Coordinates of C-alpha atoms in Angstrom, one line a residue:
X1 CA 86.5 89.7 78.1
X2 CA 83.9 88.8 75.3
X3 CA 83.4 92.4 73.5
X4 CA 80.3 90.3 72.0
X5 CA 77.9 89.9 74.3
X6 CA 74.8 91.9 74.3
X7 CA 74.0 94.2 77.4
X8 CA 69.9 94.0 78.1
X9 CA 68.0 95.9 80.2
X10 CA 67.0 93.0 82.1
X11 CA 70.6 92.0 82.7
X12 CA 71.2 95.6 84.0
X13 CA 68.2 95.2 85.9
X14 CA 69.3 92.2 87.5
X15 CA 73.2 93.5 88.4
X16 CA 71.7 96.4 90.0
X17 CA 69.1 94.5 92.2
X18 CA 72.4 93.8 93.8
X19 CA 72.7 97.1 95.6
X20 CA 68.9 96.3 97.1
X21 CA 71.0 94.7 100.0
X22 CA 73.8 97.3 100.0
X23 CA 71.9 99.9 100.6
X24 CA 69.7 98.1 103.3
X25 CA 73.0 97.1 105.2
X26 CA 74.8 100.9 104.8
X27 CA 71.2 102.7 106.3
X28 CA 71.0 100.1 109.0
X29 CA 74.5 100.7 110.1
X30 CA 75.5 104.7 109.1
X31 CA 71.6 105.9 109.7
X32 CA 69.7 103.8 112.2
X33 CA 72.5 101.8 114.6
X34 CA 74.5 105.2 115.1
X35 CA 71.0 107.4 115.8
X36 CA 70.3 104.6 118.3
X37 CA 73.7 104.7 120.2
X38 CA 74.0 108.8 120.2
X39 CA 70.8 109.9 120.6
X40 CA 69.0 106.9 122.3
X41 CA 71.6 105.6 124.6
X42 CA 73.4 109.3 125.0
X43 CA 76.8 107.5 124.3
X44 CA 79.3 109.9 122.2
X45 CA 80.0 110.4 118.6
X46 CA 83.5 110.1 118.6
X47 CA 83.5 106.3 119.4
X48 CA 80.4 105.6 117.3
X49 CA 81.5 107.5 114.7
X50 CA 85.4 105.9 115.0
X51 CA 83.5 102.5 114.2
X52 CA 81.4 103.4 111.2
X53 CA 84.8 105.1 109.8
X54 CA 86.7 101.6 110.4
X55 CA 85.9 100.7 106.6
X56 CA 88.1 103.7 105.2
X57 CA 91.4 102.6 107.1
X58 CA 90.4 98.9 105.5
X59 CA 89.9 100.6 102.2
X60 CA 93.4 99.6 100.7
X61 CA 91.6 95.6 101.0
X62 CA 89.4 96.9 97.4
X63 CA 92.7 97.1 95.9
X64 CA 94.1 93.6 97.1
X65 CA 90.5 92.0 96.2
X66 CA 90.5 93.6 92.9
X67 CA 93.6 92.2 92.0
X68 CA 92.7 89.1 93.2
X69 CA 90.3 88.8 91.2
X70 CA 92.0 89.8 88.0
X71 CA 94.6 87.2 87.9
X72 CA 93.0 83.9 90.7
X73 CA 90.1 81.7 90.1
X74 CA 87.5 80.1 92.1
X75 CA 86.4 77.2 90.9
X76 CA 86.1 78.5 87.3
X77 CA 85.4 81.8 88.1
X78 CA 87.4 85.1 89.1
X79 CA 84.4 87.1 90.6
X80 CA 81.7 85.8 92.0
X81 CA 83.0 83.9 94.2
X82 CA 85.2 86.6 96.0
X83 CA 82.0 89.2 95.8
X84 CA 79.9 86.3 97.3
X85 CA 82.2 85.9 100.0
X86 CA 82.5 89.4 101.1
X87 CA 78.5 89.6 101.3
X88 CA 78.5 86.5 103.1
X89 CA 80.8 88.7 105.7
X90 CA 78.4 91.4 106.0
X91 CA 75.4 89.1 106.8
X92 CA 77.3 87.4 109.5
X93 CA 77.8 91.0 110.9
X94 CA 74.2 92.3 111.3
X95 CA 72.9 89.9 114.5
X96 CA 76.6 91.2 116.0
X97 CA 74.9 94.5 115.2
X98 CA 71.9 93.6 117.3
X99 CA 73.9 92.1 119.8
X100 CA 75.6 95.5 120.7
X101 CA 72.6 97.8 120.7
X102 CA 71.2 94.6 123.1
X103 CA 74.5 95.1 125.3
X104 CA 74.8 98.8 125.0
X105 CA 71.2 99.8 126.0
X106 CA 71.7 98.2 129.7
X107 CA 75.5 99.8 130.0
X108 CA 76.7 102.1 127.8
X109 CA 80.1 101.4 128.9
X110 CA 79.4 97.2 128.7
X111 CA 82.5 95.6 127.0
X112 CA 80.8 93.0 125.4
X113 CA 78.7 95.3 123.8
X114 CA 81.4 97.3 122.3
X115 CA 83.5 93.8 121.6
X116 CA 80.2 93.2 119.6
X117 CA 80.0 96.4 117.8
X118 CA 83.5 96.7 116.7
X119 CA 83.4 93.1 115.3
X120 CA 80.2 94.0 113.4
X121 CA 81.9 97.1 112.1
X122 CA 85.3 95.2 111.1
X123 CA 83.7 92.6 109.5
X124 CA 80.9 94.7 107.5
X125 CA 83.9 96.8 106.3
X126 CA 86.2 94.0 105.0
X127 CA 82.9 92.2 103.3
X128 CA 81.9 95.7 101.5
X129 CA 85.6 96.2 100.3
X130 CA 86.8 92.7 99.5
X131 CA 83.2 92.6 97.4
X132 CA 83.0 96.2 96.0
X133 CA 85.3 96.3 93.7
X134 CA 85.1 92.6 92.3
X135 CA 81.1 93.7 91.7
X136 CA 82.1 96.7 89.5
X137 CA 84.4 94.6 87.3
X138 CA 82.1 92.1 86.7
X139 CA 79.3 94.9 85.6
X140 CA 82.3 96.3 83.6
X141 CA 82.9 93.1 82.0
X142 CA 78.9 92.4 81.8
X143 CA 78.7 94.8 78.8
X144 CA 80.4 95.5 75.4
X145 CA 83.0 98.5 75.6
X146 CA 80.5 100.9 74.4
X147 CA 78.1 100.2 77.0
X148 CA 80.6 99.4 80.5
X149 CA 79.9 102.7 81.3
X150 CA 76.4 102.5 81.6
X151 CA 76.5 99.3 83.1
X152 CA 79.0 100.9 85.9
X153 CA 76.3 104.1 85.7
X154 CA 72.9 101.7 86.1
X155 CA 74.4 100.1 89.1
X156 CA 75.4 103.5 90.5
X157 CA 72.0 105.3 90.2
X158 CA 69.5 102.3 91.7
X159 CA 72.1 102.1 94.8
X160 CA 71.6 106.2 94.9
X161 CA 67.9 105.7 94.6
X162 CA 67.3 102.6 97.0
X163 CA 69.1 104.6 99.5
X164 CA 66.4 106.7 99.7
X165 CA 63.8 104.3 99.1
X166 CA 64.8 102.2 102.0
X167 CA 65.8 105.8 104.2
X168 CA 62.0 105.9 103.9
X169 CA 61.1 102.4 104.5
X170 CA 62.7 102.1 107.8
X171 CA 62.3 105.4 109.0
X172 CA 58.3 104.6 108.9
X173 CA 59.1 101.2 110.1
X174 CA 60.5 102.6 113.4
X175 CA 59.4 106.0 114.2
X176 CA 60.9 105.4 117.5
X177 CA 63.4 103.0 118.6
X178 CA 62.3 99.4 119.9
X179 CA 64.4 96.8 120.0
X180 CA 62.7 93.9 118.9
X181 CA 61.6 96.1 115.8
X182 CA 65.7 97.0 115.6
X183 CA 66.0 92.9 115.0
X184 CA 63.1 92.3 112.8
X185 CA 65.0 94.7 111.0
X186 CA 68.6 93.1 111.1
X187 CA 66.7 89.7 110.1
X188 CA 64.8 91.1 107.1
X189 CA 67.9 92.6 105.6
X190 CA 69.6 89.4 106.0
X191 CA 66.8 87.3 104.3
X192 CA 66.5 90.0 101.3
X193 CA 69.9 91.8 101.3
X194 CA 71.2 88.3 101.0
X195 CA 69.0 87.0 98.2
X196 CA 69.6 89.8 95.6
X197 CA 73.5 89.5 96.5
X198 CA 72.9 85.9 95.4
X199 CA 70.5 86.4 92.2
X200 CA 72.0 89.4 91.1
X201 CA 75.2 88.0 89.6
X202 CA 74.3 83.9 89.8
X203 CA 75.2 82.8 86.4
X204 CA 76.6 85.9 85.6
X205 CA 80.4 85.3 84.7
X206 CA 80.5 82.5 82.9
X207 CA 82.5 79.5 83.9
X208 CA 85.5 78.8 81.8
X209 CA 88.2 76.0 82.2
X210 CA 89.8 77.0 78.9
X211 CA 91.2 80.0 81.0
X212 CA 92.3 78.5 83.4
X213 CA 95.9 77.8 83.1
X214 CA 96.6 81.1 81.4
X215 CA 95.8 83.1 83.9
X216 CA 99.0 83.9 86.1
X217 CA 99.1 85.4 89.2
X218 CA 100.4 88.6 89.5
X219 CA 102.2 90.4 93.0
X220 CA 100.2 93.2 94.0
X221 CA 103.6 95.6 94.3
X222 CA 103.9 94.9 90.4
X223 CA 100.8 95.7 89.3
X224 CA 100.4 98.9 92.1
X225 CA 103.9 100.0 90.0
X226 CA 102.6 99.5 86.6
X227 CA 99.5 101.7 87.2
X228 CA 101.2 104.4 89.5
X229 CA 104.2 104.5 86.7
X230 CA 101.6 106.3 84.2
X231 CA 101.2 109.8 84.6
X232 CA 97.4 109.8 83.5
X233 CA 96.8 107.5 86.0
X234 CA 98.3 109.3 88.5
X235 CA 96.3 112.2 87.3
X236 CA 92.9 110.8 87.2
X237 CA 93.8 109.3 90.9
X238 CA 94.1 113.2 92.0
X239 CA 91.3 114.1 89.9
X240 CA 88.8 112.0 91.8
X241 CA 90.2 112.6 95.4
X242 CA 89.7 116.6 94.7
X243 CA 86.3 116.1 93.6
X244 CA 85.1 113.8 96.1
X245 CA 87.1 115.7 99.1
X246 CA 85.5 118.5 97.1
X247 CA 81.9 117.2 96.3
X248 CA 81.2 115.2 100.2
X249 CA 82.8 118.6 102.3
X250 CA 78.9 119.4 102.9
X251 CA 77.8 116.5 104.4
X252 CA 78.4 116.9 108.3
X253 CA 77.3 120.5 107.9
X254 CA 74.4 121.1 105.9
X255 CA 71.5 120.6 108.5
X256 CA 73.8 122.6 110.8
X257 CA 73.9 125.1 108.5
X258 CA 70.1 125.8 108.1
X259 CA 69.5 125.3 111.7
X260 CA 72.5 128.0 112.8
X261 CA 71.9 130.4 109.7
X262 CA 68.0 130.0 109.3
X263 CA 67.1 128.6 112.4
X264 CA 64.9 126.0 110.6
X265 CA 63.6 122.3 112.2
X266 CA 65.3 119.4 112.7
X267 CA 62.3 118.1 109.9
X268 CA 63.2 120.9 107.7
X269 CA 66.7 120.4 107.8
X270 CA 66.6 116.8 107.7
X271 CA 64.7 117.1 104.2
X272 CA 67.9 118.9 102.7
X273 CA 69.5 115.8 101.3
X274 CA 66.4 114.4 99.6
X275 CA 66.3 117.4 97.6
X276 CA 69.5 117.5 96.3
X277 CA 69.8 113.6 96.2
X278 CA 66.1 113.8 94.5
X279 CA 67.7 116.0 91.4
X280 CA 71.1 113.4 91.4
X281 CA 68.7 110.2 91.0
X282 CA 66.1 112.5 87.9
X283 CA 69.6 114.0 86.4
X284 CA 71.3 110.2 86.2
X285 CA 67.8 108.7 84.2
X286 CA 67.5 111.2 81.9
X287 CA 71.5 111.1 81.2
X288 CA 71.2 107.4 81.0
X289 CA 68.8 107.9 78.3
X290 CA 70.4 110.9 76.4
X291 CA 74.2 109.7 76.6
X292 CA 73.9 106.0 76.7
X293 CA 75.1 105.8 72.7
X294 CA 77.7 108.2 73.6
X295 CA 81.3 105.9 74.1
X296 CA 82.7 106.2 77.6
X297 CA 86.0 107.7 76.5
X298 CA 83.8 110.5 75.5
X299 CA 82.4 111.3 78.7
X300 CA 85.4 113.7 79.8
X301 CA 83.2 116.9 79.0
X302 CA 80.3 115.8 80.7
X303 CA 82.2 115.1 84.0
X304 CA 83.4 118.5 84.2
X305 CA 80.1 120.4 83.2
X306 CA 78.8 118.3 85.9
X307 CA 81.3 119.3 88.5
X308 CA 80.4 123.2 87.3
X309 CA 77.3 123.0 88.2
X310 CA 78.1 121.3 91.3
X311 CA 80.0 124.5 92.0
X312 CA 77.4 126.8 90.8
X313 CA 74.9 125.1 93.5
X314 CA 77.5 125.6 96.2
X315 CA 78.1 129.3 95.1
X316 CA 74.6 129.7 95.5
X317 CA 74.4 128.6 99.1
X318 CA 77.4 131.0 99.7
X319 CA 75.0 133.4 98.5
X320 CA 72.0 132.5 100.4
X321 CA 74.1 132.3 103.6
X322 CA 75.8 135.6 103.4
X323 CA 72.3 137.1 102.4
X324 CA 70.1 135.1 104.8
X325 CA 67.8 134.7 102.1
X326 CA 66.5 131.1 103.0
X327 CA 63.5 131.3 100.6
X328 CA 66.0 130.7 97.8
X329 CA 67.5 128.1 99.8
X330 CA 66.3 125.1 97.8
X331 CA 67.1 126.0 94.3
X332 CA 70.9 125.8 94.8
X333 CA 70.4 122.4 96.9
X334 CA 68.4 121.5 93.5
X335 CA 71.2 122.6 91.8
X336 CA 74.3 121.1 93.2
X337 CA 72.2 117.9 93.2
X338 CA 71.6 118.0 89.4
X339 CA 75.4 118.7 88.8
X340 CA 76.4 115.6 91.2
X341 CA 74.1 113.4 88.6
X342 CA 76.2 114.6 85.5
X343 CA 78.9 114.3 86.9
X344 CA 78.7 110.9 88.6
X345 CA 77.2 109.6 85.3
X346 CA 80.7 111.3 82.9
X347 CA 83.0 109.8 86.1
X348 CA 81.7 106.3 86.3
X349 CA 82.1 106.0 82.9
X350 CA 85.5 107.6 82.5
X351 CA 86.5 104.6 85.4
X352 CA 85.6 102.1 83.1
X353 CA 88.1 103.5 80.3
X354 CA 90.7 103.7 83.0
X355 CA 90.2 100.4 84.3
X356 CA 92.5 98.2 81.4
X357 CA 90.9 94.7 80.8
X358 CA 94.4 93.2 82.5
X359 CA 93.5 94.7 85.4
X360 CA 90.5 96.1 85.9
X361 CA 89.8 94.8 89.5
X362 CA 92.9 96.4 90.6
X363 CA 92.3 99.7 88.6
X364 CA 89.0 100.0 89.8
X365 CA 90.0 98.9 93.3
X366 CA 92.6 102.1 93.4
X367 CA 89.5 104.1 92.4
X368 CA 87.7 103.1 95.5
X369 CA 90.3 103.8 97.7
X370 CA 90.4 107.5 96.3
X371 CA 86.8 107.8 97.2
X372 CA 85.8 106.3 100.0
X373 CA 89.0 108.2 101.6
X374 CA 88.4 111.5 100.1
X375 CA 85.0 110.9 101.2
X376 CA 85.7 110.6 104.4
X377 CA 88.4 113.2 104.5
X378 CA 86.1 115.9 102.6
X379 CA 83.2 115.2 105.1
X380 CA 86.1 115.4 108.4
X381 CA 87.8 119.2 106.6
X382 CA 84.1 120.5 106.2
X383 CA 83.3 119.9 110.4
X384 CA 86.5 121.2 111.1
X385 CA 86.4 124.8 108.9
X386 CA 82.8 125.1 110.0
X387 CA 84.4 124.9 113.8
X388 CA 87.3 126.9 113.1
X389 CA 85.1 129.9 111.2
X390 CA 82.3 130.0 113.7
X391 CA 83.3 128.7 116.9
X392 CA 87.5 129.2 117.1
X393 CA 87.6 132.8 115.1
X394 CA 83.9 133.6 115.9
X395 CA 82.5 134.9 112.6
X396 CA 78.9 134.9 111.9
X397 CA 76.8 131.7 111.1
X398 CA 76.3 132.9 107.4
X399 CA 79.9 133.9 106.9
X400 CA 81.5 130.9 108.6
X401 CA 79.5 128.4 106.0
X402 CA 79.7 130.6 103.2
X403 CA 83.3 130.0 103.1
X404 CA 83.2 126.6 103.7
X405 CA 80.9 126.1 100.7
X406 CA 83.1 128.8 98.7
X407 CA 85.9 126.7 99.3
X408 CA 84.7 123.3 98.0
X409 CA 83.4 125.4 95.3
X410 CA 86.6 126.1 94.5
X411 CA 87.7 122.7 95.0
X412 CA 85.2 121.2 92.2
X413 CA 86.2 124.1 89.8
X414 CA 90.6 123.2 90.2
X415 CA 89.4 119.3 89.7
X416 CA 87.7 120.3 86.4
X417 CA 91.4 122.0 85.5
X418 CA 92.9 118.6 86.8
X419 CA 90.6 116.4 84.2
X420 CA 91.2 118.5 81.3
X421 CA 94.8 117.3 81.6
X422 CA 94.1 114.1 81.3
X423 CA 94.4 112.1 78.0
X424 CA 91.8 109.8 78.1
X425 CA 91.1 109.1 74.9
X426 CA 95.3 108.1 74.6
X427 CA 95.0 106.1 77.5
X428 CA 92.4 103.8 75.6
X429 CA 94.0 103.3 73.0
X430 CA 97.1 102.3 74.5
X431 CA 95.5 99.9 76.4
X432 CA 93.7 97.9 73.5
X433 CA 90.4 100.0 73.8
X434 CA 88.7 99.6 70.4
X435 CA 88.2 103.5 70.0
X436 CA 87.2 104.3 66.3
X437 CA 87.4 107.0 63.9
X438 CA 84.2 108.3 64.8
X439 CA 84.9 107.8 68.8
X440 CA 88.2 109.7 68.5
X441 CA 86.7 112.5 66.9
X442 CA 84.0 113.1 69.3
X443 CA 86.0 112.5 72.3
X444 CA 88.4 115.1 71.0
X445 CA 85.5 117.7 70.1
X446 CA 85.1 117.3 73.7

């Protein structure tokens, strides 16, 4: 990697217009297709929800695809190509999309339909993680050390912020479901989902024969064993599946939770997540512009006052919960959300320390493993307490999510105790990181 090149805003710009189409094909499939099949057609969660899940039992493919990348080449090129032909997957898997609400509105038990809906779902999953990974190396590798965090950061913050651009856009674009609306839909995301994938990163990595016979291959099993034989990276892996389990164990709950506690609307409830995700989007900006001169092997503090405020906000819902105070209801929603900006902003950046230039598609692939499954794990533990407090052991509505949110509280603060053990600022340096005087001082101020 050149540690020359220059980093623009337009070229930051440009690699996030990339998650323009990511987030158009994640709301069409997680908000829209699922609200159709469960509310719409009365077909079950369980199934519906088995499908959307499919991508975190293909999650070990970001790993494999990362390493790919690292060590193959396309036709000149490591990236692109790969991250090109995982979007390519996801396009073909929208009409398939269609196809099964088509099927599934006449029969809800029509095979086709489901035949169609589970190949959707299989192939949208292997074209997100065989291209997820490969598309935050290359913005790693778009920027000079100092600045792959931000890079990592900018592409981080305009998918957070076009998910709620677009939640908007097609929310008002179909108040109420209509199928030939549902396909305009599938064919618009196609059409401009598939042109940023394509202008985002064309001409992007540069082409370079000179590389080309230097670059061996190396097995997967080897390069899973050189990254699992370090104790910080083993470390930072648990660090960020305890904060994501601990960070995502809201999600399935929180509307419950002000509609059993405060008996509020399905509209008020539904407005929960743009507040929180409203103060993530402002709180990533304004760290963008106070921290971007701050090196990412600096970022260590940030991360965990981040994921103390996250824990503050949660202990403030325990709070309003036990109290039934829901006029103070937003503030800690405010909160948590300003703490999730910090701390994603510190956490991106640390992954772009821990992601060596040998194998940074590899590293980085590990890291998406941790969190889509932890993710996915966090949101499954925080259905299940709520159901085992409240409807298994029958405590109150207030008491039942106040422990649920006091527990991931507790899980933010213990990952916070899991960072701080982590030498970061070591790690870089041992892997060729050019981490100055003046770096090394700062990062171990903080």
């Amino acid at each position: 990697m050149e540690q020359d090149r220059q980093f623009s805003l337009w070229r930051g710009l440009r690699l996030s217009s990339f998650q323009i189409g990511s987030a158009m094909g994640d709301i069409l499939i997680t908000s829209i297709w699922n609200r159709i099949l469960i509310t719409n057609f009365g077909i079950p969660a369980t199934p519906v929800g088995l499908l959307i899940a499919l991508r975190y039992l293909l999650s070990p493919l970001s790993l494999w695809a990362g390493n790919l990348t690292d060590h193959r080449y396309f036709f000149g090129l490591r990236r692109t190509p790969v991250i090109w032909a995982g979007r390519l997957l996801m396009v073909l898997s929208l009409p398939l999309l269609g196809l099964s609400v088509s099927q599934l509105g006449s029969s809800a038990g029509d095979p086709l339909g489901w035949g169609f809906a589970a190949l959707s779902s299989l192939l949208y999953g292997i074209g997100t993680l065989i291209s997820g990974s490969p598309f935050l190396a290359l913005a790693r590798e778009s920027a000079p050390e100092r600045l792959q965090g931000v890079a990592i950061s900018m592409v981080q913050t305009v998918l957070i912020i076009f998910f709620a651009v677009f939640g908007i856009v097609f929310s008002v674009w179909m108040p109420e479901f209509d199928l030939a609306t549902f396909w305009q839909m599938i064919v618009v995301t196609m059409v401009v989902g598939g042109f940023f994938w394509f202008f985002a990163i064309v001409g992007i990595e540069r082409r370079d024969a000179t590389l080309l016979p230097a670059a061996a291959e190396t097995r997967l099993r080897e390069v899973v064993g050189v990254i699992w034989s370090d104790r910080r990276t083993r470390l930072f892996f648990a660090f960020l599946s305890l904060s994501t389990l601990s960070a995502w164990a809201h999600e399935a709950i929180l509307e419950p939770f002000g509609a059993d506690v405060f008996d509020l609307s399905m509209g008020e409830t539904t407005r929960f997540n743009s507040y929180w995700q409203t103060a993530t989007v402002l709180t990533l900006i304004i760290g963008g512009i106070l921290w971007r001169k701050r090196p990412p092997e600096s970022q260590k503090r940030i991360a965990a006052i981040g994921l103390l405020v996250m824990a503050v906000g949660m202990l403030g819902l325990v709070v309003v919960g036990v109290t039934g105070q829901n006029r103070l209801l937003i503030l800690p929603l405010f909160i948590f959300g300003a703490g999730f900006g910090v701390f994603t902003y510190g956490g991106v950046s640390l992954m772009a320390v821990m992601s060596p230039d040998r194998h940074a598609g590899a590293y980085l692939g590990l890291w998406t493993i941790s969190n889509l499954v932890a993710k996915g794990l966090g949101t499954f533990m925080g259905g299940v307490l709520r159901d085992l407090f409240l409807l298994r052991l029958g405590w109150s509505p207030g008491l039942s999510y106040g422990i649920v949110f006091l527990l991931q509280a507790l899980g933010l603060a213990v990952s916070v105790a899991v960072l701080l053990r982590i030498d970061i600022l070591g790690f870089a340096r041992d892997t060729g990181r050019h981490v100055d005087q003046l770096d090394a001082q700062l990062a171990a101020a903080d």
